[in-house]
Coordinates of C-alpha atoms in Angstrom, one line a residue:
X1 CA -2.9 4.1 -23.0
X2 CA -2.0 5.3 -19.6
X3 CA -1.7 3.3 -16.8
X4 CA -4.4 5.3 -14.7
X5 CA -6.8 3.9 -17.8
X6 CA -5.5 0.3 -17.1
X7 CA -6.1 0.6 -13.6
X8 CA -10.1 1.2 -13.9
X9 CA -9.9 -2.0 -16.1
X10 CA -8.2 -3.8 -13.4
X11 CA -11.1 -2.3 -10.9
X12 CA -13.9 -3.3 -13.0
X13 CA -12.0 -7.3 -12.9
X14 CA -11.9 -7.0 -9.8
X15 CA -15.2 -5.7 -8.7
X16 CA -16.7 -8.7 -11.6
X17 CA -14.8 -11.7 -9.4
X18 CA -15.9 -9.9 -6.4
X19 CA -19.9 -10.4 -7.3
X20 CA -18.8 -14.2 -8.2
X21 CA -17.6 -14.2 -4.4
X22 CA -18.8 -18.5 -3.6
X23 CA -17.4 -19.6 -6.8
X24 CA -14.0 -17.7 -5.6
X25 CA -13.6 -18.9 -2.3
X26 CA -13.9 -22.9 -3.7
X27 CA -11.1 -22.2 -6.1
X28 CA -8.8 -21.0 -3.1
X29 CA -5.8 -22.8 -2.5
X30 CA -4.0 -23.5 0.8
X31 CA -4.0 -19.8 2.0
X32 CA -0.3 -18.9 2.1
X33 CA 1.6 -17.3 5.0
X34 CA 2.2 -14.0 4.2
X35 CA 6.4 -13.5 5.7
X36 CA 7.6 -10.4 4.7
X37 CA 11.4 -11.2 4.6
X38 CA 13.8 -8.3 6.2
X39 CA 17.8 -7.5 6.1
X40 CA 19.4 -7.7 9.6
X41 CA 19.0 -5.1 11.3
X42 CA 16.3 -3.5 9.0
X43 CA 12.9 -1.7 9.7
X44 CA 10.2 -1.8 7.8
X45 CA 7.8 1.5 6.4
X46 CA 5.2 0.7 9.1
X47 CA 7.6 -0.2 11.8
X48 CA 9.5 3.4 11.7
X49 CA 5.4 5.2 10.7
X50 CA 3.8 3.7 13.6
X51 CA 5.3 1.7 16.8
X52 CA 8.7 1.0 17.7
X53 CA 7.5 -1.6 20.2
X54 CA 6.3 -3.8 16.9
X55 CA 9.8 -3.4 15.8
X56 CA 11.0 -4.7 19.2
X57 CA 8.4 -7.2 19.4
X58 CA 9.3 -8.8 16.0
X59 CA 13.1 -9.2 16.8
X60 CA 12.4 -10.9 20.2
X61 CA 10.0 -13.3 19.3
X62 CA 10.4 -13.7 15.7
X63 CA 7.5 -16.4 15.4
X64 CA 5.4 -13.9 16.3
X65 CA 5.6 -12.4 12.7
X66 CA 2.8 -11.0 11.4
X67 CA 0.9 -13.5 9.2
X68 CA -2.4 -13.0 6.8
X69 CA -4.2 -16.5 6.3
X70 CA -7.8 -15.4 7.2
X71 CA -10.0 -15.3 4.7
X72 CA -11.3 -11.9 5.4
X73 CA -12.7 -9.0 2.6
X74 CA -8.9 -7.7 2.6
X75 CA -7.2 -10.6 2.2
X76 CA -9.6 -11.7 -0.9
X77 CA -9.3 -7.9 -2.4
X78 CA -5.2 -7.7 -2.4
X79 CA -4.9 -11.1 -3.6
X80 CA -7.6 -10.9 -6.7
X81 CA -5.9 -7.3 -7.6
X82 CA -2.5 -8.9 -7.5
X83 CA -4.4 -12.0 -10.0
X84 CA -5.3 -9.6 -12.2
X85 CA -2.6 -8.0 -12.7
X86 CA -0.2 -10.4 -13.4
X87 CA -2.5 -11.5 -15.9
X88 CA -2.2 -8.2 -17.6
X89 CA 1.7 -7.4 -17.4
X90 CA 2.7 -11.0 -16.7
X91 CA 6.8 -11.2 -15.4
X92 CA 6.6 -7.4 -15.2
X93 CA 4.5 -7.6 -12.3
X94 CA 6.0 -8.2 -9.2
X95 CA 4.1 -8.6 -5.4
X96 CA 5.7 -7.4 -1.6
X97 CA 8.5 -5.9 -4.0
X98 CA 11.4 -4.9 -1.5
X99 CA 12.3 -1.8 -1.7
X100 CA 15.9 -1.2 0.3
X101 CA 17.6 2.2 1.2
X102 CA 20.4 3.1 3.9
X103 CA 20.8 6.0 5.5
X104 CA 23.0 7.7 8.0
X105 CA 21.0 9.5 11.0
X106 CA 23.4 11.2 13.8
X107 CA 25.9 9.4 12.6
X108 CA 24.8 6.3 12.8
X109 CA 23.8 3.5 10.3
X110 CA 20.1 2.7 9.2
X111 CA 18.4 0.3 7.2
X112 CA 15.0 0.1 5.8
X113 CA 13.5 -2.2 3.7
X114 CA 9.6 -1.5 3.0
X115 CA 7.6 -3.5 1.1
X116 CA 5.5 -2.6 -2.1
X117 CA 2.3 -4.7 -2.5
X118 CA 2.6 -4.4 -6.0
X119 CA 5.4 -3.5 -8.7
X120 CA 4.9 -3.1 -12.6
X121 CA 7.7 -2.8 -15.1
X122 CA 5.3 -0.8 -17.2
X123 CA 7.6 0.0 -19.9
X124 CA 11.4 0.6 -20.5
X125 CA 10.7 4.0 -18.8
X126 CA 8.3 3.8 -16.3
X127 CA 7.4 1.8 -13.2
X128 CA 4.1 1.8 -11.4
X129 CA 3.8 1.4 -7.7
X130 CA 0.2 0.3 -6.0
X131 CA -0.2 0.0 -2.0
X132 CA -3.5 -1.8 -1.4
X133 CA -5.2 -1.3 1.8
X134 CA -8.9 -2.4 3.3
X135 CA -10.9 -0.5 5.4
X136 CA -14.2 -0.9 6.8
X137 CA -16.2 2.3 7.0
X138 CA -15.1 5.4 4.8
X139 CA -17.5 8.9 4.5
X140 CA -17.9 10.6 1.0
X141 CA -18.0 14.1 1.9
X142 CA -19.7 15.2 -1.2
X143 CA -22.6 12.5 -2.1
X144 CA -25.8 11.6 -1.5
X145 CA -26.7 8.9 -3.4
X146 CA -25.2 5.6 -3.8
X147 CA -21.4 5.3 -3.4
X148 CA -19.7 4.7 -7.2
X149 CA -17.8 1.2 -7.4
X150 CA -14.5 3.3 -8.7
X151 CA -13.2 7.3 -7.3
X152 CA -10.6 8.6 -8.7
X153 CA -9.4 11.4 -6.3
X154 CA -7.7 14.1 -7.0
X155 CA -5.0 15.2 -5.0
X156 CA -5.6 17.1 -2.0
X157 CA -9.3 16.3 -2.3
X158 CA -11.3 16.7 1.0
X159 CA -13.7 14.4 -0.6
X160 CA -12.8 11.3 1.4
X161 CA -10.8 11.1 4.4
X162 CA -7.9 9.2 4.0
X163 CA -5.9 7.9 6.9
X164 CA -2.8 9.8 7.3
X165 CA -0.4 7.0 7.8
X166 CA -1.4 5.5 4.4
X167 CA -1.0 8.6 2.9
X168 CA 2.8 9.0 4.6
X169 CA 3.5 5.3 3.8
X170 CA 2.8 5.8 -0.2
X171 CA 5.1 9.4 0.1
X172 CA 7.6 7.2 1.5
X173 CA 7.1 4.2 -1.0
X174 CA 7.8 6.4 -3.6
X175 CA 10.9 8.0 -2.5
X176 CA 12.4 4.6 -2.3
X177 CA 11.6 4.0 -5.8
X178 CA 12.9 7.3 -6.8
X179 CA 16.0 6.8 -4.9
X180 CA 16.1 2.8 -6.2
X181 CA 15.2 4.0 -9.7
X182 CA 16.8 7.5 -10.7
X183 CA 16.5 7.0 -14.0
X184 CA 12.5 5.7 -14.4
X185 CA 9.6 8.2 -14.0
X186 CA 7.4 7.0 -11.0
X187 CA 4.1 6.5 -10.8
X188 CA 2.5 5.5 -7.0
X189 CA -0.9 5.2 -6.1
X190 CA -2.9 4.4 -3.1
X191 CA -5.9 1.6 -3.8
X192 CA -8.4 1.5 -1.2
X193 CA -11.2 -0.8 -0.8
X194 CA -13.9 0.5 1.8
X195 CA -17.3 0.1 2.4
X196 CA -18.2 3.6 1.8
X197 CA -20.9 6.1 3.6
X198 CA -23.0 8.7 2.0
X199 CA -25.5 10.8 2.9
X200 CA -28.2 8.3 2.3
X201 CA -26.6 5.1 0.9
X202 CA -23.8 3.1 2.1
X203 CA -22.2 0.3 -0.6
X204 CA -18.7 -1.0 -2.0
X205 CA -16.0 0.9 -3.6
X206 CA -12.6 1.4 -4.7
X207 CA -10.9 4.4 -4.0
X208 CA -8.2 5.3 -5.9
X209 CA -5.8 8.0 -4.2
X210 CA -2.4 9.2 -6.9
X211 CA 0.6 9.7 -4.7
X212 CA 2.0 13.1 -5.9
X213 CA 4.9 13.8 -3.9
X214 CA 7.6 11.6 -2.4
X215 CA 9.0 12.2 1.1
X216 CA 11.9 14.9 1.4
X217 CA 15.3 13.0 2.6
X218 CA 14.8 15.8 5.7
X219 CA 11.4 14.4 6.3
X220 CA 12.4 11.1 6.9
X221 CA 15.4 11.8 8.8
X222 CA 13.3 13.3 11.1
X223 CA 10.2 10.4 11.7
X224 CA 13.9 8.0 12.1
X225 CA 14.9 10.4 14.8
X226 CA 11.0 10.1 16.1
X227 CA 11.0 6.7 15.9
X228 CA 14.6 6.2 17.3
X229 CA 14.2 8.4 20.5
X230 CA 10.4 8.1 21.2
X231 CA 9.8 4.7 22.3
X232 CA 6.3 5.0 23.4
X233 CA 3.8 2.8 22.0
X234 CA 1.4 4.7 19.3
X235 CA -1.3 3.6 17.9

């Protein structure tokens, strides 16, 4: 079986627990801080993609971190997919799996250490990387009737707008698993939940977006240097 078939299993889990919503939320534990643990010195994927000032930010008030404990659509998506899925590959799943590299840029030292929502030993030779993201409004291009729970897209559709900082995130993501692991084939893919717009009808679904290439070494030399020498705030 391929993992791509396991995966619309773990959608159609997911989309069953999701239409059990109450009885979910009363099984909830304490809602765990989310702290996404960093080397000294280190950057994180959206840190160098985005705003240097939220770099800044985190290393001058550090209990300012970033924490997820509202019980929000997102929160309830990524942490049923992540219940599912250790379920279905047990120890060979990990979650926020860090994924280290070090780099020299102008002669100078760099460190990132990004974070992989979700990490699957899938066999001896293969591991599978998933970034889950939520967003709220998404247009299908192509349909009219109602949205489909699961899409599959193929690369370099123009079905569905993807944002383009997810899509360099996951390119980047699985360069550091091909750089971490040379000797495993790769598999990364983007798994959005949106509430998606067609034509006529708007509803739930799952879009499911396979990261094809990695980033180029050259590539992301150059968003460092960006991100290095451009200060400015970006959105």
């Amino acid at each position: 079986m391929k993992f791509i078939d396991e995966l619309k299993q773990v959608v159609a889990d997911v989309n069953e627990i999701g239409r059990n919503l109450p009885a979910v939320l009363k099984q909830l534990p304490e809602l765990p801080e989310r702290n996404l643990e960093y080397r000294k010195g280190a950057y994180g994927i959206t840190e160098i993609i985005s705003c240097p000032k939220k770099a800044e930010l985190r290393r001058q008030h550090p209990a300012l971190e970033v924490r997820n404990i509202a019980i929000d659509d997102g929160f309830l998506f990524e942490k049923t997919v992540k219940e599912v899925l250790r379920k279905i590959f047990g120890n060979r799943f990990e979650e926020e799996k860090v994924l280290s590299h070090d780099l020299t840029i102008d002669g100078e030292p760099f460190s990132i250490d990004g974070h992989l929502d979700c990490f699957i030993q899938y066999n001896s030779n293969k591991i599978v990387g998933l970034e889950l993201k939520h967003t709220v409004l998404s247009f299908d291009n192509e349909t009219s009737g109602r949205p489909e729970e699961l899409i599959i897209l193929q690369p370099n559709s123009r079905r569905i707008s993807i944002n383009y900082k997810y899509i360099l995130q996951a390119k980047i993501q699985k360069a550091l698993l091909e750089w971490q692991y040379p000797d495993k084939e790769i598999e990364h893919y983007l798994v959005i939940k949106t509430t998606l717009r067609t034509r006529y009808k708007m509803g739930k679904s799952i879009i499911v977006l396979p990261t094809v290439e990695s980033i180029s070494r050259e590539e992301l030399e150059e968003i460092i240097r960006m991100f290095k020498n451009d200060p400015r705030p970006r959105a």
